[in-house]
CSV table of C-alpha atoms and ligand atoms in Angstrom, one decimal:
chain,number,residue,atom,x,y,z
A,25,MET,CA,67.8,17.9,0.8
A,26,ALA,CA,70.1,14.9,-1.1
A,27,PHE,CA,69.2,14.6,-4.9
A,28,PHE,CA,70.6,11.0,-5.9
A,29,THR,CA,70.8,10.1,-10.0
A,30,HIS,CA,70.9,6.4,-11.0
A,31,HIS,CA,72.0,5.4,-14.0
A,32,ILE,CA,74.1,2.0,-15.6
A,33,CYS,CA,77.9,2.3,-16.1
A,34,ARG,CA,79.7,2.1,-19.9
A,35,GLY,CA,82.0,-1.0,-19.2
A,36,LEU,CA,80.1,-2.2,-15.5
A,37,SER,CA,76.7,-4.0,-17.7
A,38,SER,CA,73.9,-3.3,-15.3
A,39,SER,CA,75.8,-2.6,-12.4
A,40,ALA,CA,73.7,0.3,-11.1
A,41,VAL,CA,75.8,3.9,-10.1
A,42,ARG,CA,73.9,5.8,-6.9
A,43,HIS,CA,75.6,8.9,-6.5
A,44,VAL,CA,74.5,12.2,-5.4
A,45,VAL,CA,74.7,15.3,-8.1
A,46,ILE,CA,76.1,18.1,-6.8
A,47,LYS,CA,75.1,21.8,-7.3
A,48,ASN,CA,76.4,23.7,-4.3
A,49,VAL,CA,80.1,23.7,-3.5
A,50,THR,CA,81.9,24.8,-0.5
A,51,ILE,CA,85.3,26.0,-0.9
A,52,ILE,CA,87.5,26.5,1.8
A,53,GLY,CA,90.8,27.8,1.1
A,54,GLY,CA,90.8,31.0,-1.2
A,55,GLY,CA,94.8,30.6,-2.7
A,56,GLN,CA,96.2,29.0,-5.5
A,57,MET,CA,94.1,26.7,-5.8
A,58,GLY,CA,90.8,27.2,-4.2
A,59,ALA,CA,90.7,29.9,-6.1
A,60,GLY,CA,91.1,28.0,-8.8
A,61,ILE,CA,88.9,24.9,-8.1
A,62,ALA,CA,86.2,27.4,-7.3
A,63,GLN,CA,87.2,29.3,-10.7
A,64,VAL,CA,85.9,25.6,-12.8
A,65,ALA,CA,83.2,24.5,-10.6
A,66,ALA,CA,81.8,28.2,-10.7
A,67,SER,CA,82.0,28.3,-15.3
A,68,THR,CA,80.8,24.3,-15.2
A,69,GLY,CA,77.4,25.8,-13.1
A,70,HIS,CA,77.8,25.0,-9.6
A,71,ALA,CA,76.8,27.5,-7.1
A,72,VAL,CA,80.1,28.3,-5.4
A,73,THR,CA,80.5,29.4,-1.6
A,74,LEU,CA,84.3,30.2,-1.4
A,75,VAL,CA,85.4,30.6,2.2
A,76,ASP,CA,89.0,32.2,3.7
A,77,THR,CA,90.2,33.9,7.2
A,78,ASN,CA,89.4,37.6,6.0
A,79,GLU,CA,87.7,39.4,3.4
A,80,ASP,CA,91.2,41.0,2.0
A,81,ILE,CA,92.0,36.7,0.5
A,82,LEU,CA,88.7,36.6,-0.5
A,83,LYS,CA,88.3,40.4,-3.0
A,84,LYS,CA,92.3,39.1,-4.5
A,85,ALA,CA,90.9,35.3,-5.6
A,86,VAL,CA,87.3,36.6,-7.0
A,87,LYS,CA,89.4,39.7,-8.5
A,88,GLY,CA,91.9,37.0,-9.5
A,89,ILE,CA,88.7,34.3,-10.9
A,90,GLU,CA,87.4,37.1,-13.2
A,91,GLY,CA,90.8,37.8,-15.2
A,92,ASN,CA,91.5,34.2,-15.5
A,93,LEU,CA,88.1,34.4,-17.0
A,94,LYS,CA,88.5,37.0,-18.8
A,95,ARG,CA,91.5,35.9,-21.3
A,96,VAL,CA,88.6,32.3,-21.6
A,97,VAL,CA,86.2,34.4,-22.6
A,98,LYS,CA,89.2,35.7,-25.1
A,99,LYS,CA,90.3,32.7,-26.3
A,100,LYS,CA,87.2,30.6,-26.5
A,101,PHE,CA,84.6,33.0,-28.0
A,102,ALA,CA,86.7,35.1,-29.9
A,103,ASP,CA,84.0,34.9,-32.8
A,104,LYS,CA,81.4,35.8,-30.1
A,105,PRO,CA,81.7,38.4,-27.5
A,106,GLU,CA,78.3,38.9,-26.9
A,107,ALA,CA,78.0,34.9,-26.4
A,108,GLY,CA,82.3,35.9,-23.9
A,109,GLU,CA,80.4,38.1,-22.1
A,110,GLU,CA,76.9,36.2,-20.8
A,111,PHE,CA,79.1,33.3,-20.0
A,112,LEU,CA,81.8,35.5,-17.6
A,113,GLN,CA,78.7,37.3,-15.9
A,114,LYS,CA,77.0,33.5,-15.3
A,115,ALA,CA,80.1,32.5,-14.0
A,116,MET,CA,80.5,35.2,-11.7
A,117,GLN,CA,77.4,34.9,-10.3
A,118,ASN,CA,78.0,31.5,-9.3
A,119,VAL,CA,80.8,32.4,-7.0
A,120,SER,CA,80.2,34.1,-3.7
A,121,ILE,CA,82.6,34.8,-0.1
A,122,SER,CA,82.8,34.1,3.4
A,123,THR,CA,84.3,33.8,6.7
A,124,ASP,CA,82.3,31.6,7.7
A,125,ALA,CA,82.0,28.4,6.9
A,126,GLY,CA,80.3,27.8,9.7
A,127,SER,CA,77.1,29.2,8.5
A,128,VAL,CA,78.0,28.7,4.5
A,129,VAL,CA,77.8,24.1,5.4
A,130,GLN,CA,74.5,24.3,5.6
A,131,GLY,CA,73.3,24.5,2.2
A,132,THR,CA,76.2,22.6,0.7
A,133,ASP,CA,76.1,19.1,-1.2
A,134,LEU,CA,79.7,19.3,-0.8
A,135,VAL,CA,83.1,21.0,1.0
A,136,VAL,CA,86.1,21.3,-1.0
A,137,GLU,CA,89.1,21.9,1.2
A,138,ALA,CA,92.1,24.1,0.1
A,139,ILE,CA,93.8,25.6,3.3
A,140,VAL,CA,97.1,24.9,4.1
A,141,GLU,CA,98.9,21.6,4.9
A,142,ASN,CA,98.6,21.1,8.7
A,143,LEU,CA,96.9,17.5,9.6
A,144,LYS,CA,96.0,19.4,13.0
A,145,VAL,CA,94.2,22.8,11.1
A,146,LYS,CA,92.4,20.4,8.7
A,147,GLN,CA,91.0,17.8,10.9
A,148,ASP,CA,89.9,21.2,13.4
A,149,LEU,CA,88.2,22.3,10.3
A,150,PHE,CA,86.0,19.4,9.1
A,151,GLY,CA,85.7,18.7,12.8
A,152,GLY,CA,84.0,22.0,13.3
A,153,LEU,CA,81.9,21.8,10.5
A,154,ASP,CA,80.5,18.2,10.6
A,155,LYS,CA,78.3,19.0,13.8
A,156,LEU,CA,77.0,21.8,11.4
A,157,ALA,CA,77.1,20.3,7.7
A,158,PRO,CA,74.0,18.8,6.6
A,159,ALA,CA,73.8,15.2,6.6
A,160,HIS,CA,73.7,14.7,2.8
A,161,THR,CA,77.2,16.5,2.2
A,162,ILE,CA,80.1,15.0,1.2
A,163,PHE,CA,83.7,16.3,2.1
A,164,ALA,CA,86.8,16.4,0.0
A,165,SER,CA,90.5,17.6,0.4
A,166,ASN,CA,92.7,18.7,-2.0
A,167,THR,CA,95.5,17.5,0.3
A,168,SER,CA,98.9,17.2,-1.4
A,169,SER,CA,100.1,14.4,1.1
A,170,LEU,CA,98.4,13.8,4.2
A,171,SER,CA,96.1,11.1,4.7
A,172,ILE,CA,92.8,11.4,4.1
A,173,THR,CA,91.9,9.2,6.5
A,174,ASP,CA,94.1,10.4,9.6
A,175,ILE,CA,92.0,14.6,8.2
A,176,ALA,CA,88.2,12.6,8.7
A,177,SER,CA,89.2,11.1,11.6
A,178,SER,CA,88.0,14.3,12.7
A,179,THR,CA,84.3,14.0,11.6
A,180,ASN,CA,82.1,11.8,12.0
A,181,ARG,CA,81.2,11.1,8.4
A,182,LEU,CA,83.6,8.8,7.3
A,183,ASP,CA,81.6,7.0,4.3
A,184,ARG,CA,81.0,10.6,3.3
A,185,PHE,CA,84.7,11.3,3.4
A,186,GLY,CA,87.1,11.2,0.4
A,187,GLY,CA,90.7,13.3,-1.2
A,188,LEU,CA,90.0,14.9,-4.8
A,189,HIS,CA,92.7,16.2,-5.7
A,190,PHE,CA,93.2,18.7,-8.0
A,191,PHE,CA,97.0,20.3,-10.0
A,192,ASN,CA,98.1,23.7,-10.6
A,193,PRO,CA,96.6,25.6,-12.5
A,194,VAL,CA,93.2,23.8,-11.9
A,195,PRO,CA,91.7,25.6,-15.1
A,196,VAL,CA,94.8,24.2,-16.8
A,197,MET,CA,95.8,21.0,-16.3
A,198,ARG,CA,93.1,18.3,-16.6
A,199,LEU,CA,93.4,15.6,-14.5
A,200,VAL,CA,91.7,15.2,-10.7
A,201,GLU,CA,92.9,11.9,-8.0
A,202,VAL,CA,90.2,10.9,-6.8
A,203,ILE,CA,91.1,8.7,-3.7
A,204,ALA,CA,88.5,6.1,-1.3
A,205,THR,CA,89.4,5.8,2.1
A,206,SER,CA,88.8,1.7,3.3
A,207,SER,CA,85.4,4.4,5.1
A,208,THR,CA,84.3,5.4,2.1
A,209,SER,CA,81.6,4.5,1.2
A,210,GLN,CA,80.6,3.6,-3.0
A,211,GLU,CA,78.2,6.3,-3.4
A,212,THR,CA,80.6,9.0,-2.0
A,213,PHE,CA,83.2,7.7,-4.8
A,214,ASP,CA,81.0,8.1,-7.5
A,215,SER,CA,79.6,11.5,-6.8
A,216,LEU,CA,83.5,12.8,-6.6
A,217,LEU,CA,83.9,11.0,-9.3
A,218,ASN,CA,80.8,12.5,-11.7
A,219,PHE,CA,82.2,15.5,-9.8
A,220,SER,CA,85.4,15.7,-11.6
A,221,LYS,CA,83.4,14.6,-14.8
A,222,MET,CA,81.6,17.7,-14.2
A,223,LEU,CA,84.2,20.0,-13.9
A,224,GLY,CA,85.7,19.1,-17.1
A,225,LYS,CA,88.8,16.6,-15.6
A,226,THR,CA,89.4,13.1,-16.3
A,227,SER,CA,90.0,11.3,-13.0
A,228,VAL,CA,92.3,8.8,-11.7
A,229,SER,CA,91.1,6.4,-8.8
A,230,CYS,CA,93.7,6.6,-5.9
A,231,LYS,CA,94.2,4.5,-2.7
A,232,ASP,CA,95.2,6.8,0.9
A,233,THR,CA,98.4,6.1,-0.3
A,234,PRO,CA,101.1,9.0,1.2
A,235,GLY,CA,101.7,11.0,-2.1
A,236,PHE,CA,98.8,9.6,-3.7
A,237,ILE,CA,100.2,8.4,-7.2
A,238,VAL,CA,100.9,11.8,-8.5
A,239,ASN,CA,103.4,13.5,-5.9
A,240,ARG,CA,104.5,9.7,-4.5
A,241,LEU,CA,106.7,9.8,-8.0
A,242,LEU,CA,106.5,14.0,-8.5
A,243,LEU,CA,108.3,14.9,-5.0
A,244,PRO,CA,111.4,12.6,-5.1
A,245,TYR,CA,112.1,13.9,-8.0
A,246,ILE,CA,111.5,17.1,-6.9
A,247,LEU,CA,114.0,17.1,-4.2
A,248,ASP,CA,116.2,14.8,-6.2
A,249,ALA,CA,116.8,17.5,-7.8
A,250,VAL,CA,116.9,20.3,-5.1
A,251,ARG,CA,119.5,17.3,-3.8
A,252,MET,CA,121.6,17.8,-6.9
A,253,TYR,CA,122.1,21.3,-7.1
A,254,GLU,CA,122.7,22.0,-2.6
A,255,ARG,CA,125.7,19.3,-3.6
A,256,GLY,CA,126.4,21.3,-6.4
A,257,ASP,CA,126.5,19.1,-9.0
A,258,GLY,CA,124.4,21.2,-11.3
A,259,SER,CA,123.0,25.0,-11.5
A,260,LYS,CA,119.1,24.7,-11.5
A,261,GLU,CA,119.9,26.9,-14.3
A,262,ASP,CA,120.7,24.3,-15.9
A,263,ILE,CA,119.4,21.5,-14.0
A,264,ASP,CA,115.6,23.5,-14.5
A,265,ILE,CA,116.7,23.6,-19.0
A,266,ALA,CA,118.1,20.1,-19.4
A,267,MET,CA,114.2,18.5,-17.4
A,268,LYS,CA,112.7,20.5,-19.9
A,269,LEU,CA,114.6,20.1,-23.0
A,270,GLY,CA,115.6,16.7,-22.4
A,271,CYS,CA,112.4,15.2,-21.0
A,272,GLY,CA,110.2,17.5,-22.1
A,273,TYR,CA,108.6,18.5,-19.5
A,274,PRO,CA,106.8,22.2,-19.4
A,275,MET,CA,108.3,23.9,-16.2
A,276,GLY,CA,112.3,22.0,-14.7
A,277,PRO,CA,112.1,21.1,-10.8
A,278,PHE,CA,113.1,24.4,-9.3
A,279,GLU,CA,110.1,26.4,-11.6
A,280,LEU,CA,107.8,24.0,-10.8
A,281,SER,CA,108.9,23.9,-6.5
A,282,ASP,CA,108.3,27.7,-6.8
A,283,TYR,CA,105.1,27.8,-8.9
A,284,VAL,CA,103.7,25.2,-6.2
A,285,GLY,CA,105.0,27.1,-3.1
A,286,LEU,CA,108.3,26.1,-1.3
A,287,ASP,CA,105.7,26.3,2.2
A,288,THR,CA,103.5,23.4,0.9
A,289,MET,CA,106.8,21.4,-0.6
A,290,LYS,CA,108.2,22.4,3.1
A,291,PHE,CA,104.8,20.9,5.1
A,292,ILE,CA,104.3,18.2,2.3
A,293,MET,CA,108.2,17.2,3.3
A,294,ASP,CA,108.0,17.4,6.3
A,295,GLY,CA,105.7,15.2,6.8
A,296,TRP,CA,107.0,12.5,4.9
A,297,SER,CA,109.8,13.0,7.2
A,298,ALA,CA,108.2,12.5,10.2
A,299,ALA,CA,106.9,9.4,9.0
A,300,ASN,CA,110.2,7.9,7.7
A,301,PRO,CA,113.1,9.2,9.3
A,302,ASP,CA,115.6,6.6,8.4
A,303,ASN,CA,114.6,6.8,4.8
A,304,PRO,CA,116.9,9.5,3.2
A,305,MET,CA,114.7,10.4,0.5
A,306,PHE,CA,112.9,13.1,2.9
A,307,ALA,CA,116.4,14.4,4.6
A,308,GLN,CA,115.8,17.9,5.6
A,309,SER,CA,117.0,20.0,2.5
A,310,GLU,CA,119.1,23.1,3.9
A,311,VAL,CA,118.3,25.1,0.4
A,312,LEU,CA,114.6,24.5,1.3
A,313,ASN,CA,114.1,25.1,4.7
A,314,LYS,CA,116.7,28.0,4.5
A,315,LEU,CA,114.0,29.7,1.8
A,316,VAL,CA,110.8,29.1,3.6
A,317,ALA,CA,112.6,30.6,6.9
A,318,GLU,CA,113.3,33.9,4.9
A,319,GLY,CA,109.9,33.8,3.5
A,320,LYS,CA,110.2,33.0,0.4
A,321,PHE,CA,107.2,30.8,-1.0
A,322,GLY,CA,108.2,30.7,-4.6
A,323,LYS,CA,105.7,32.5,-7.5
A,324,LYS,CA,103.0,33.9,-5.1
A,325,THR,CA,105.6,36.0,-2.5
A,326,GLY,CA,107.5,36.9,-5.4
A,327,GLU,CA,110.4,35.2,-4.8
A,328,GLY,CA,111.5,31.1,-3.9
A,329,PHE,CA,114.7,29.4,-6.5
A,330,TYR,CA,114.1,32.4,-8.3
A,331,LYS,CA,112.8,36.4,-8.0
A,332,TYR,CA,110.0,37.2,-9.9
A,333,LYS,CA,109.4,41.3,-8.8
B,9,LIG,C1,101.8,19.6,-5.3
B,9,LIG,C2,100.7,19.3,-5.6
B,9,LIG,O1,99.5,18.5,-4.6
B,9,LIG,C3,100.1,18.6,-7.2
B,9,LIG,C4,100.5,19.7,-8.4
B,9,LIG,O2,99.7,20.6,-8.3
B,9,LIG,S1,102.1,19.5,-9.0
B,9,LIG,C5,102.2,20.6,-10.1
B,9,LIG,C6,101.3,20.4,-10.9
B,9,LIG,N1,101.9,21.6,-12.2
B,9,LIG,C7,102.6,21.4,-13.1
B,9,LIG,O3,103.1,20.6,-13.3
B,9,LIG,C8,102.5,22.7,-14.3
B,9,LIG,C9,103.5,22.8,-14.9
B,9,LIG,N2,103.6,23.4,-15.6
B,9,LIG,C10,102.9,23.8,-16.6
B,9,LIG,O4,101.8,23.1,-17.2
B,9,LIG,C11,103.3,25.4,-18.3
B,9,LIG,O5,104.2,25.9,-17.2
B,9,LIG,C12,102.2,25.9,-17.4
B,9,LIG,C13,100.6,25.7,-17.7
B,9,LIG,C14,101.6,26.4,-16.0
B,9,LIG,C15,102.1,27.4,-18.3
B,9,LIG,O6,102.0,27.3,-20.2
B,9,LIG,P1,102.6,28.5,-20.2
B,9,LIG,O7,102.3,27.4,-21.8
B,9,LIG,O8,104.5,28.4,-20.4
B,9,LIG,O9,102.0,29.3,-20.4
B,9,LIG,P2,100.9,30.5,-20.6
B,9,LIG,O10,101.2,30.4,-22.2
B,9,LIG,O11,100.9,31.8,-20.0
B,9,LIG,O12,99.6,29.2,-20.6
B,9,LIG,C16,99.4,28.3,-21.1
B,9,LIG,C17,98.0,27.7,-21.1
B,9,LIG,O13,97.5,27.7,-20.2
B,9,LIG,C18,96.4,29.2,-20.2
B,9,LIG,N3,96.7,29.5,-17.8
B,9,LIG,C19,97.9,29.5,-17.5
B,9,LIG,N4,98.0,29.3,-16.6
B,9,LIG,C20,96.8,29.9,-16.0
B,9,LIG,C21,95.8,29.5,-14.4
B,9,LIG,N5,96.5,29.9,-14.3
B,9,LIG,N6,94.7,29.9,-15.0
B,9,LIG,C22,94.1,29.9,-16.1
B,9,LIG,N7,94.4,29.8,-17.3
B,9,LIG,C23,95.8,30.0,-16.6
B,9,LIG,C24,97.4,30.2,-20.7
B,9,LIG,O14,96.0,31.4,-20.7
B,9,LIG,C25,97.0,29.6,-21.0
B,9,LIG,O15,95.7,29.2,-21.8
B,9,LIG,P3,96.1,28.9,-23.7
B,9,LIG,O16,97.0,27.4,-24.3
B,9,LIG,O17,94.6,28.6,-24.0
B,9,LIG,O18,96.4,29.9,-24.8
B,10,LIG,N1,100.3,24.5,-4.4
B,10,LIG,C1,100.1,23.9,-4.9
B,10,LIG,O1,100.4,23.1,-6.5
B,10,LIG,C2,98.6,22.3,-4.8
B,10,LIG,C3,98.4,21.8,-5.8
B,10,LIG,C4,97.9,20.5,-5.0
B,10,LIG,C5,97.2,20.5,-4.1
B,10,LIG,N2,97.5,21.7,-2.9
B,10,LIG,C6,97.0,20.8,-1.5
B,10,LIG,O2,95.5,22.5,-1.7
B,10,LIG,C7,96.1,22.9,0.0
B,10,LIG,C8,96.2,24.6,-0.1
B,10,LIG,O3,96.8,25.1,-1.5
B,10,LIG,P1,97.8,26.0,-1.9
B,10,LIG,O4,98.8,25.7,-2.6
B,10,LIG,O5,96.1,26.2,-2.5
B,10,LIG,O6,97.8,27.3,-0.7
B,10,LIG,P2,97.9,28.9,-0.9
B,10,LIG,O7,99.1,29.6,0.2
B,10,LIG,O8,98.2,29.2,-1.9
B,10,LIG,O9,96.2,29.3,0.3
B,10,LIG,C9,96.0,28.4,1.0
B,10,LIG,C10,94.5,29.2,1.6
B,10,LIG,O10,94.0,28.8,2.3
B,10,LIG,C11,93.7,30.0,3.7
B,10,LIG,N3,93.4,29.5,5.6
B,10,LIG,C12,94.4,28.7,6.4
B,10,LIG,N4,93.3,27.9,7.1
B,10,LIG,C13,92.0,28.5,6.6
B,10,LIG,C14,90.9,28.5,7.7
B,10,LIG,N5,91.7,27.8,8.3
B,10,LIG,N6,90.0,28.5,6.5
B,10,LIG,C15,89.4,29.4,6.0
B,10,LIG,N7,90.9,29.3,5.5
B,10,LIG,C16,92.1,29.1,5.6
B,10,LIG,C17,94.7,31.2,3.8
B,10,LIG,O11,94.4,32.0,4.1
B,10,LIG,C18,95.4,31.0,2.4
B,10,LIG,O12,94.6,32.3,1.4
B,10,LIG,C19,97.1,22.6,0.3
B,10,LIG,O13,96.2,21.1,1.3
B,10,LIG,C20,98.2,22.1,-0.6
B,10,LIG,O14,99.1,20.9,-0.1
B,10,LIG,C21,98.4,22.5,-3.4
């Protein structure tokens, strides 16, 4: 059953905003992004089901969520350990896991997909779920670089499909990009904006253009840094130090690439390079290709541009 609310938007004199109240959320993909989104949604009172392909990944994700929440509790409830314990218990009770997306979407208001950055895989997932999810359920993708319109095209709910692009690490980064395609209804868009607000995030509205706002600016910068390193114009360590101390960035481009995941970086690059074969900005990077071919995806595998073990 769908729940709707009406309220008056401040600053938009008397324009009524209608949105689906999102209580039950299915998050597909229990990797670094999915687990982070699940953590934030559960700790803001949403009933979350986290879905992945196998139990081991899900168990690891839940363990990570609990560990992160304990860190939060230690700081936030330093003077009130009992209230902290209650917060932790409640948040953890809000998380369940499943390896069968089809069965859990039947009771969900929102599906947030955070699986591998591959158009076909995302389309297959949503195409299947579209047949099983209730009519009111909104679908959203956390894709970094793919077109939301292309992903949504595998479904018959174009009006109830949008983008929710979170940033890594989700519990810390305050932004969510909310993406509307030309078919996303106002009600869906407002529901996604409201959900982001309920998570305590600040949202920005984006069109369905490659990389939305942040990645359209961030990826060319990172790729330029990789090319600078490939030309031998600077060591990766010096480039990282330069951007941290010279620009005040929390991480240099190589540290950030390892943090995002070099596999994800390559998926993004490959997609953009296929769409813009003549643009040197998206030309293949030998160093990136080699690291990915060797399974060195960055922090999550213990090695990327740097070693973490
Ligand atoms: C490609 C994609 O589509 C889009 C993207 O996501 S692009 C990537 C965007 N992300 C970034 O640019 C991240 C840049 N890096 C940073 O902001 C910081 O280095 C960082 C927040 C990751 C770590 O910060 P740093 O100060 O070095 O470490 P640390 O002291 O451990 O953490 C800072 C705070 O974040 C918390 N934290 C760090 N990682 C966390 C995690 N995974 N989960 C929860 N909390 C976390 C810590 O508990 C700490 O909290 P406190 O300030 O209350 O004590
Ligand atoms: N890493 C980042 O910094 C970042 C930031 C914003 C958005 N994103 C996007 O979020 C998505 C996930 O990225 P990530 O870094 O969490 O990747 P990840 O590799 O950490 O996790 C992906 C998870 O999806 C699971 N998965 C793959 N196919 C699946 C399927 N069909 N059904 C269920 N689960 C499946 C995998 O088992 C894995 O656990 C990608 O689209 C990525 O572009 C990544």
